Amino acid sequence: MDTVYLNGEYIPADQATVSVFDRGFLFSDSVYEVIPFYQGVGFRLEEHLQRLEHSLRALRIDLKFDWVATLSRLVELNGGGNLSVYLQVTRGSAGKRVHAIDHHLRPTVFACCQPIRDVYQEGADKVEGIKVIVTADLRWHRCDIKSTCLLPNILVLQQARELGAQEAILQRDGALTEGASCNFFIVEQGVLYTPPIGTEILSGTTRALILELADQNGIPRQEAKIDYQRLIQADEVWISSSTRAIVPVVQIDDYVVGDGQNGLLWQRMFEIFTRYQHQLMTGE
Ligand code: PDD
């Protein structure tokens, strides 16, 4: 995992340096993506790159870049296999600290890899349900942008860990938005629900695929506002993200979800997802 990409070069991580005046460092003036590669093949790469374009446009960062070639090369240099690729684009450095945007800056482009588990191929019986807390959503009002301003996310994750939980689901104006680094779903009487896309949540690529696969497999689903009462009374609760896949939630604060076991619809969706992932990777 030693080779990283930085501004046109593939170099050892310990030789990669960025200016102290980089606006990503000074202002979190930057966006990112996390993309899983299974057996060296990007999973829903196009969808991740579309979301990256959305984030870059929102920040008015103008960058033409061959992501597919660059990321494929980086994955290859890191031995292929199952990796998550982190990429970050900052607005660049003006050589001094000034708030106002200078449109002439050259964006900093950085990417690195980390090993990930291929949870789908390991199988549903290897997945352990998690505990979550519900806490206030302290983030800004443009959560559709995948920005590196992650301090609120990091603080709520820490709060969750201090309470023996693995994730926090966030609450704003009486409705639940998403997790600190994931989307969430509930199941009520066989129907799958998740909050609607908007500026309050990140449009998750895993979320979108779950909805797509639900439609293809005749699983009823709806996008709807979900409040705390509905969450704790749901038959099943799941979280989803590129790096963690689809994970059942078995406890919320002090409430046990359903019978405290991984749910039946979760199992079905996990198997559907596994088949989809296998087909995409192998073409079979
Ligand atoms: N996070 N919501 C938030 C706030 C996230 O940070 C993420 C992903 C998601 C799920 O998006 P996707 O299904 O496209 O991964 C939802 C990544 C994995 C991270 O920050 O590491």
Tab-separated table of N, CA and C in Angstrom, residues 1-119:
chain	number	residue	atom	x	y	z
A	1	MET	N	0.846	-1.203	0.000
A	1	MET	CA	0.000	0.000	0.000
A	1	MET	C	0.873	1.242	0.000
A	2	ASP	N	2.111	1.063	-0.478
A	2	ASP	CA	3.081	2.133	-0.285
A	2	ASP	C	3.076	3.194	-1.361
A	3	THR	N	2.549	2.815	-2.542
A	3	THR	CA	2.600	3.787	-3.634
A	3	THR	C	1.341	4.646	-3.629
A	4	VAL	N	1.543	5.959	-3.636
A	4	VAL	CA	0.406	6.873	-3.708
A	4	VAL	C	0.516	7.685	-4.993
A	5	TYR	N	-0.579	8.325	-5.362
A	5	TYR	CA	-0.559	9.221	-6.521
A	5	TYR	C	-0.628	10.646	-5.990
A	6	LEU	N	0.256	11.505	-6.457
A	6	LEU	CA	0.168	12.923	-6.071
A	6	LEU	C	0.579	13.785	-7.258
A	7	ASN	N	-0.361	14.579	-7.738
A	7	ASN	CA	-0.090	15.567	-8.799
A	7	ASN	C	0.756	15.031	-9.955
A	8	GLY	N	0.318	13.924	-10.529
A	8	GLY	CA	0.975	13.416	-11.738
A	8	GLY	C	2.038	12.364	-11.495
A	9	GLU	N	2.354	12.087	-10.214
A	9	GLU	CA	3.421	11.118	-9.932
A	9	GLU	C	2.917	9.966	-9.078
A	10	TYR	N	3.455	8.783	-9.343
A	10	TYR	CA	3.201	7.619	-8.484
A	10	TYR	C	4.457	7.454	-7.644
A	11	ILE	N	4.347	7.694	-6.353
A	11	ILE	CA	5.551	7.753	-5.509
A	11	ILE	C	5.307	7.047	-4.166
A	12	PRO	N	6.399	6.671	-3.471
A	12	PRO	CA	6.217	6.084	-2.140
A	12	PRO	C	5.527	7.085	-1.206
A	13	ALA	N	4.636	6.581	-0.346
A	13	ALA	CA	3.839	7.458	0.526
A	13	ALA	C	4.720	8.412	1.332
A	14	ASP	N	5.876	7.923	1.795
A	14	ASP	CA	6.692	8.786	2.659
A	14	ASP	C	7.437	9.882	1.889
A	15	GLN	N	7.293	9.864	0.564
A	15	GLN	CA	7.903	10.960	-0.224
A	15	GLN	C	6.858	11.952	-0.723
A	16	ALA	N	5.589	11.713	-0.394
A	16	ALA	CA	4.511	12.576	-0.900
A	16	ALA	C	4.311	13.748	0.061
A	17	THR	N	4.488	14.952	-0.423
A	17	THR	CA	4.310	16.119	0.445
A	17	THR	C	3.435	17.167	-0.244
A	18	VAL	N	2.724	17.918	0.595
A	18	VAL	CA	1.797	18.950	0.120
A	18	VAL	C	2.137	20.238	0.860
A	19	SER	N	1.960	21.372	0.204
A	19	SER	CA	2.268	22.668	0.806
A	19	SER	C	1.443	22.931	2.065
A	20	VAL	N	2.045	23.600	3.036
A	20	VAL	CA	1.289	24.002	4.232
A	20	VAL	C	0.236	25.051	3.889
A	21	PHE	N	0.365	25.682	2.716
A	21	PHE	CA	-0.636	26.664	2.279
A	21	PHE	C	-1.732	26.034	1.415
A	22	ASP	N	-1.683	24.709	1.297
A	22	ASP	CA	-2.742	24.057	0.512
A	22	ASP	C	-4.096	24.343	1.184
A	23	ARG	N	-5.064	24.741	0.374
A	23	ARG	CA	-6.366	25.120	0.938
A	23	ARG	C	-7.125	23.916	1.519
A	24	GLY	N	-6.745	22.721	1.112
A	24	GLY	CA	-7.338	21.535	1.733
A	24	GLY	C	-6.924	21.474	3.197
A	25	PHE	N	-5.659	21.773	3.472
A	25	PHE	CA	-5.106	21.764	4.825
A	25	PHE	C	-5.646	22.952	5.643
A	26	LEU	N	-5.652	24.143	5.062
A	26	LEU	CA	-6.037	25.346	5.808
A	26	LEU	C	-7.537	25.472	6.026
A	27	PHE	N	-8.334	25.136	4.987
A	27	PHE	CA	-9.776	25.438	5.048
A	27	PHE	C	-10.676	24.218	4.825
A	28	SER	N	-10.102	23.030	4.682
A	28	SER	CA	-10.882	21.861	4.208
A	28	SER	C	-11.564	22.201	2.886
A	29	ASP	N	-10.881	22.977	2.066
A	29	ASP	CA	-11.430	23.395	0.770
A	29	ASP	C	-11.137	22.268	-0.226
A	30	SER	N	-11.814	21.148	-0.031
A	30	SER	CA	-11.493	19.977	-0.844
A	30	SER	C	-12.593	18.921	-0.754
A	31	VAL	N	-12.588	18.030	-1.712
A	31	VAL	CA	-13.596	16.963	-1.766
A	31	VAL	C	-12.891	15.617	-1.929
A	32	TYR	N	-13.651	14.533	-1.682
A	32	TYR	CA	-13.019	13.220	-1.763
A	32	TYR	C	-14.007	12.158	-2.216
A	33	GLU	N	-13.474	10.989	-2.505
A	33	GLU	CA	-14.278	9.798	-2.793
A	33	GLU	C	-13.574	8.592	-2.187
A	34	VAL	N	-14.336	7.565	-1.893
A	34	VAL	CA	-13.763	6.285	-1.462
A	34	VAL	C	-14.396	5.218	-2.353
A	35	ILE	N	-13.562	4.541	-3.147
A	35	ILE	CA	-14.083	3.622	-4.164
A	35	ILE	C	-13.523	2.219	-3.938
A	36	PRO	N	-14.384	1.221	-3.767
A	36	PRO	CA	-13.854	-0.136	-3.608
A	36	PRO	C	-13.417	-0.742	-4.938
A	37	PHE	N	-12.306	-1.427	-4.918
A	37	PHE	CA	-11.861	-2.232	-6.066
A	37	PHE	C	-11.813	-3.671	-5.576
A	38	TYR	N	-12.567	-4.562	-6.235
A	38	TYR	CA	-12.528	-5.981	-5.886
A	38	TYR	C	-11.787	-6.714	-6.986
A	39	GLN	N	-10.823	-7.517	-6.613
A	39	GLN	CA	-9.962	-8.222	-7.576
A	39	GLN	C	-9.452	-7.248	-8.644
A	40	GLY	N	-9.124	-6.056	-8.193
A	40	GLY	CA	-8.558	-5.048	-9.087
A	40	GLY	C	-9.559	-4.307	-9.951
A	41	VAL	N	-10.862	-4.630	-9.806
A	41	VAL	CA	-11.881	-3.986	-10.656
A	41	VAL	C	-12.704	-2.999	-9.827
A	42	GLY	N	-12.852	-1.787	-10.334
A	42	GLY	CA	-13.604	-0.747	-9.629
A	42	GLY	C	-15.078	-1.099	-9.548
A	43	PHE	N	-15.651	-0.959	-8.350
A	43	PHE	CA	-17.061	-1.292	-8.140
A	43	PHE	C	-17.881	-0.005	-8.182
A	44	ARG	N	-18.782	0.075	-9.168
A	44	ARG	CA	-19.615	1.273	-9.378
A	44	ARG	C	-18.743	2.534	-9.523
A	45	LEU	N	-17.648	2.340	-10.260
A	45	LEU	CA	-16.682	3.422	-10.454
A	45	LEU	C	-17.339	4.643	-11.098
A	46	GLU	N	-18.145	4.397	-12.127
A	46	GLU	CA	-18.793	5.489	-12.854
A	46	GLU	C	-19.659	6.342	-11.910
A	47	GLU	N	-20.384	5.660	-11.031
A	47	GLU	CA	-21.271	6.366	-10.094
A	47	GLU	C	-20.452	7.216	-9.105
A	48	HIS	N	-19.328	6.669	-8.667
A	48	HIS	CA	-18.459	7.441	-7.762
A	48	HIS	C	-17.904	8.672	-8.483
A	49	LEU	N	-17.523	8.486	-9.749
A	49	LEU	CA	-16.923	9.601	-10.490
A	49	LEU	C	-17.971	10.679	-10.806
A	50	GLN	N	-19.210	10.240	-11.005
A	50	GLN	CA	-20.288	11.231	-11.218
A	50	GLN	C	-20.497	12.055	-9.948
A	51	ARG	N	-20.448	11.371	-8.792
A	51	ARG	CA	-20.623	12.110	-7.536
A	51	ARG	C	-19.452	13.058	-7.302
A	52	LEU	N	-18.255	12.616	-7.691
A	52	LEU	CA	-17.077	13.487	-7.575
A	52	LEU	C	-17.277	14.750	-8.430
A	53	GLU	N	-17.786	14.569	-9.648
A	53	GLU	CA	-18.055	15.720	-10.523
A	53	GLU	C	-19.031	16.678	-9.844
A	54	HIS	N	-20.050	16.112	-9.214
A	54	HIS	CA	-21.050	16.925	-8.504
A	54	HIS	C	-20.369	17.746	-7.397
A	55	SER	N	-19.504	17.086	-6.628
A	55	SER	CA	-18.818	17.775	-5.520
A	55	SER	C	-17.893	18.872	-6.059
A	56	LEU	N	-17.155	18.551	-7.126
A	56	LEU	CA	-16.213	19.533	-7.699
A	56	LEU	C	-16.976	20.740	-8.246
A	57	ARG	N	-18.092	20.476	-8.929
A	57	ARG	CA	-18.904	21.578	-9.489
A	57	ARG	C	-19.418	22.465	-8.364
A	58	ALA	N	-19.855	21.835	-7.255
A	58	ALA	CA	-20.399	22.605	-6.134
A	58	ALA	C	-19.338	23.540	-5.543
A	59	LEU	N	-18.071	23.100	-5.583
A	59	LEU	CA	-16.979	23.939	-5.054
A	59	LEU	C	-16.404	24.871	-6.125
A	60	ARG	N	-16.913	24.746	-7.345
A	60	ARG	CA	-16.402	25.511	-8.505
A	60	ARG	C	-14.915	25.228	-8.734
A	61	ILE	N	-14.552	23.956	-8.568
A	61	ILE	CA	-13.186	23.542	-8.923
A	61	ILE	C	-13.267	22.953	-10.324
A	62	ASP	N	-12.515	23.534	-11.225
A	62	ASP	CA	-12.566	23.124	-12.621
A	62	ASP	C	-11.383	22.189	-12.876
A	63	LEU	N	-11.666	20.903	-13.103
A	63	LEU	CA	-10.574	19.944	-13.281
A	63	LEU	C	-10.962	18.910	-14.324
A	64	LYS	N	-10.136	18.802	-15.355
A	64	LYS	CA	-10.327	17.728	-16.341
A	64	LYS	C	-9.284	16.668	-15.994
A	65	PHE	N	-9.737	15.436	-15.825
A	65	PHE	CA	-8.803	14.440	-15.302
A	65	PHE	C	-9.205	13.048	-15.748
A	66	ASP	N	-8.221	12.219	-16.096
A	66	ASP	CA	-8.526	10.843	-16.487
A	66	ASP	C	-8.465	9.947	-15.243
A	67	TRP	N	-9.591	9.913	-14.525
A	67	TRP	CA	-9.627	9.164	-13.261
A	67	TRP	C	-9.459	7.675	-13.473
A	68	VAL	N	-10.106	7.154	-14.517
A	68	VAL	CA	-10.094	5.697	-14.703
A	68	VAL	C	-8.659	5.213	-14.896
A	69	ALA	N	-7.923	5.886	-15.767
A	69	ALA	CA	-6.538	5.468	-16.036
A	69	ALA	C	-5.676	5.625	-14.779
A	70	THR	N	-5.828	6.743	-14.103
A	70	THR	CA	-4.973	7.026	-12.939
A	70	THR	C	-5.236	6.039	-11.803
A	71	LEU	N	-6.511	5.804	-11.521
A	71	LEU	CA	-6.832	4.922	-10.396
A	71	LEU	C	-6.493	3.469	-10.730
A	72	SER	N	-6.707	3.073	-11.994
A	72	SER	CA	-6.376	1.693	-12.383
A	72	SER	C	-4.879	1.451	-12.223
A	73	ARG	N	-4.100	2.425	-12.647
A	73	ARG	CA	-2.636	2.314	-12.527
A	73	ARG	C	-2.214	2.224	-11.055
A	74	LEU	N	-2.835	3.061	-10.238
A	74	LEU	CA	-2.492	3.068	-8.802
A	74	LEU	C	-2.825	1.720	-8.153
A	75	VAL	N	-3.980	1.181	-8.526
A	75	VAL	CA	-4.395	-0.113	-7.975
A	75	VAL	C	-3.406	-1.199	-8.406
A	76	GLU	N	-3.027	-1.142	-9.671
A	76	GLU	CA	-2.065	-2.116	-10.209
A	76	GLU	C	-0.730	-2.025	-9.456
A	77	LEU	N	-0.258	-0.801	-9.251
A	77	LEU	CA	1.025	-0.607	-8.564
A	77	LEU	C	0.973	-1.076	-7.109
A	78	ASN	N	-0.252	-1.143	-6.570
A	78	ASN	CA	-0.399	-1.607	-5.190
A	78	ASN	C	-0.807	-3.076	-5.118
A	79	GLY	N	-0.629	-3.763	-6.249
A	79	GLY	CA	-0.815	-5.216	-6.241
A	79	GLY	C	-2.211	-5.704	-6.560
A	80	GLY	N	-3.123	-4.803	-6.945
A	80	GLY	CA	-4.490	-5.226	-7.290
A	80	GLY	C	-5.193	-5.827	-6.084
A	81	GLY	N	-6.034	-6.817	-6.302
A	81	GLY	CA	-6.755	-7.443	-5.180
A	81	GLY	C	-7.903	-6.576	-4.692
A	82	ASN	N	-8.220	-6.719	-3.389
A	82	ASN	CA	-9.352	-5.983	-2.821
A	82	ASN	C	-8.833	-4.751	-2.079
A	83	LEU	N	-9.096	-3.599	-2.666
A	83	LEU	CA	-8.561	-2.354	-2.120
A	83	LEU	C	-9.645	-1.288	-2.117
A	84	SER	N	-9.582	-0.392	-1.139
A	84	SER	CA	-10.422	0.793	-1.275
A	84	SER	C	-9.483	1.922	-1.675
A	85	VAL	N	-9.912	2.678	-2.690
A	85	VAL	CA	-9.097	3.779	-3.176
A	85	VAL	C	-9.679	5.074	-2.630
A	86	TYR	N	-8.856	5.823	-1.953
A	86	TYR	CA	-9.237	7.143	-1.454
A	86	TYR	C	-8.693	8.165	-2.433
A	87	LEU	N	-9.527	9.080	-2.892
A	87	LEU	CA	-8.991	10.158	-3.719
A	87	LEU	C	-9.479	11.481	-3.177
A	88	GLN	N	-8.620	12.465	-3.276
A	88	GLN	CA	-8.948	13.793	-2.750
A	88	GLN	C	-8.485	14.855	-3.736
A	89	VAL	N	-9.334	15.838	-3.943
A	89	VAL	CA	-8.957	16.987	-4.771
A	89	VAL	C	-9.112	18.230	-3.912
A	90	THR	N	-8.036	18.978	-3.756
A	90	THR	CA	-8.147	20.251	-3.030
A	90	THR	C	-8.059	21.388	-4.052
A	91	ARG	N	-8.434	22.580	-3.626
A	91	ARG	CA	-8.387	23.701	-4.570
A	91	ARG	C	-6.943	24.106	-4.889
A	92	GLY	N	-5.997	23.620	-4.092
A	92	GLY	CA	-4.592	23.926	-4.349
A	92	GLY	C	-4.061	24.977	-3.390
A	93	SER	N	-2.872	25.466	-3.672
A	93	SER	CA	-2.213	26.424	-2.771
A	93	SER	C	-1.999	27.762	-3.464
A	94	ALA	N	-2.269	28.855	-2.716
A	94	ALA	CA	-1.995	30.201	-3.237
A	94	ALA	C	-0.676	30.722	-2.661
A	95	GLY	N	0.018	29.879	-1.874
A	95	GLY	CA	1.294	30.300	-1.284
A	95	GLY	C	1.123	31.212	-0.086
A	96	LYS	N	-0.101	31.432	0.327
A	96	LYS	CA	-0.391	32.243	1.526
A	96	LYS	C	-1.807	31.913	1.975
A	97	ARG	N	-2.179	32.400	3.180
A	97	ARG	CA	-3.533	32.095	3.665
A	97	ARG	C	-4.468	33.256	3.353
A	98	VAL	N	-5.323	33.035	2.378
A	98	VAL	CA	-6.368	34.027	2.035
A	98	VAL	C	-7.683	33.273	1.852
A	99	HIS	N	-8.764	33.842	2.421
A	99	HIS	CA	-10.045	33.152	2.308
A	99	HIS	C	-10.560	33.124	0.873
A	100	ALA	N	-10.460	34.262	0.204
A	100	ALA	CA	-11.096	34.389	-1.120
A	100	ALA	C	-10.492	33.396	-2.114
A	101	ILE	N	-11.345	32.891	-2.989
A	101	ILE	CA	-10.914	31.894	-3.971
A	101	ILE	C	-10.205	32.572	-5.142
A	102	ASP	N	-9.046	32.013	-5.483
A	102	ASP	CA	-8.342	32.430	-6.694
A	102	ASP	C	-8.578	31.315	-7.720
A	103	HIS	N	-9.260	31.646	-8.803
A	103	HIS	CA	-9.629	30.608	-9.773
A	103	HIS	C	-8.447	30.099	-10.601
A	104	HIS	N	-7.272	30.677	-10.395
A	104	HIS	CA	-6.121	30.249	-11.190
A	104	HIS	C	-5.288	29.161	-10.514
A	105	LEU	N	-5.687	28.744	-9.336
A	105	LEU	CA	-4.867	27.752	-8.616
A	105	LEU	C	-4.920	26.400	-9.314
A	106	ARG	N	-3.815	25.642	-9.167
A	106	ARG	CA	-3.790	24.281	-9.714
A	106	ARG	C	-4.249	23.321	-8.611
A	107	PRO	N	-5.360	22.608	-8.835
A	107	PRO	CA	-5.844	21.702	-7.781
A	107	PRO	C	-4.796	20.649	-7.415
A	108	THR	N	-4.764	20.288	-6.142
A	108	THR	CA	-3.929	19.177	-5.680
A	108	THR	C	-4.748	17.897	-5.839
A	109	VAL	N	-4.157	16.904	-6.491
A	109	VAL	CA	-4.862	15.625	-6.660
A	109	VAL	C	-4.049	14.529	-5.980
A	110	PHE	N	-4.707	13.869	-5.038
A	110	PHE	CA	-4.036	12.839	-4.247
A	110	PHE	C	-4.887	11.574	-4.243
A	111	ALA	N	-4.240	10.416	-4.327
A	111	ALA	CA	-4.983	9.152	-4.181
A	111	ALA	C	-4.095	8.110	-3.516
A	112	CYS	N	-4.703	7.267	-2.694
A	112	CYS	CA	-3.966	6.172	-2.050
A	112	CYS	C	-4.894	4.964	-1.897
A	113	CYS	N	-4.322	3.829	-1.521
A	113	CYS	CA	-5.110	2.593	-1.413
A	113	CYS	C	-5.014	2.008	-0.003
A	114	GLN	N	-6.005	1.255	0.355
A	114	GLN	CA	-6.020	0.538	1.637
A	114	GLN	C	-6.686	-0.809	1.398
A	115	PRO	N	-6.217	-1.872	2.041
A	115	PRO	CA	-6.894	-3.168	1.825
A	115	PRO	C	-8.316	-3.151	2.391
A	116	ILE	N	-9.245	-3.806	1.701
A	116	ILE	CA	-10.589	-3.998	2.273
A	116	ILE	C	-10.964	-5.469	2.191
A	117	ARG	N	-11.899	-5.844	3.054
A	117	ARG	CA	-12.456	-7.198	3.005
A	117	ARG	C	-13.503	-7.237	1.917
A	118	ASP	N	-13.583	-8.371	1.208
A	118	ASP	CA	-14.692	-8.551	0.281
A	118	ASP	C	-15.782	-9.281	1.058
A	119	VAL	N	-16.567	-8.483	1.787
A	119	VAL	CA	-17.569	-9.025	2.707
A	119	VAL	C	-18.580	-9.900	1.967
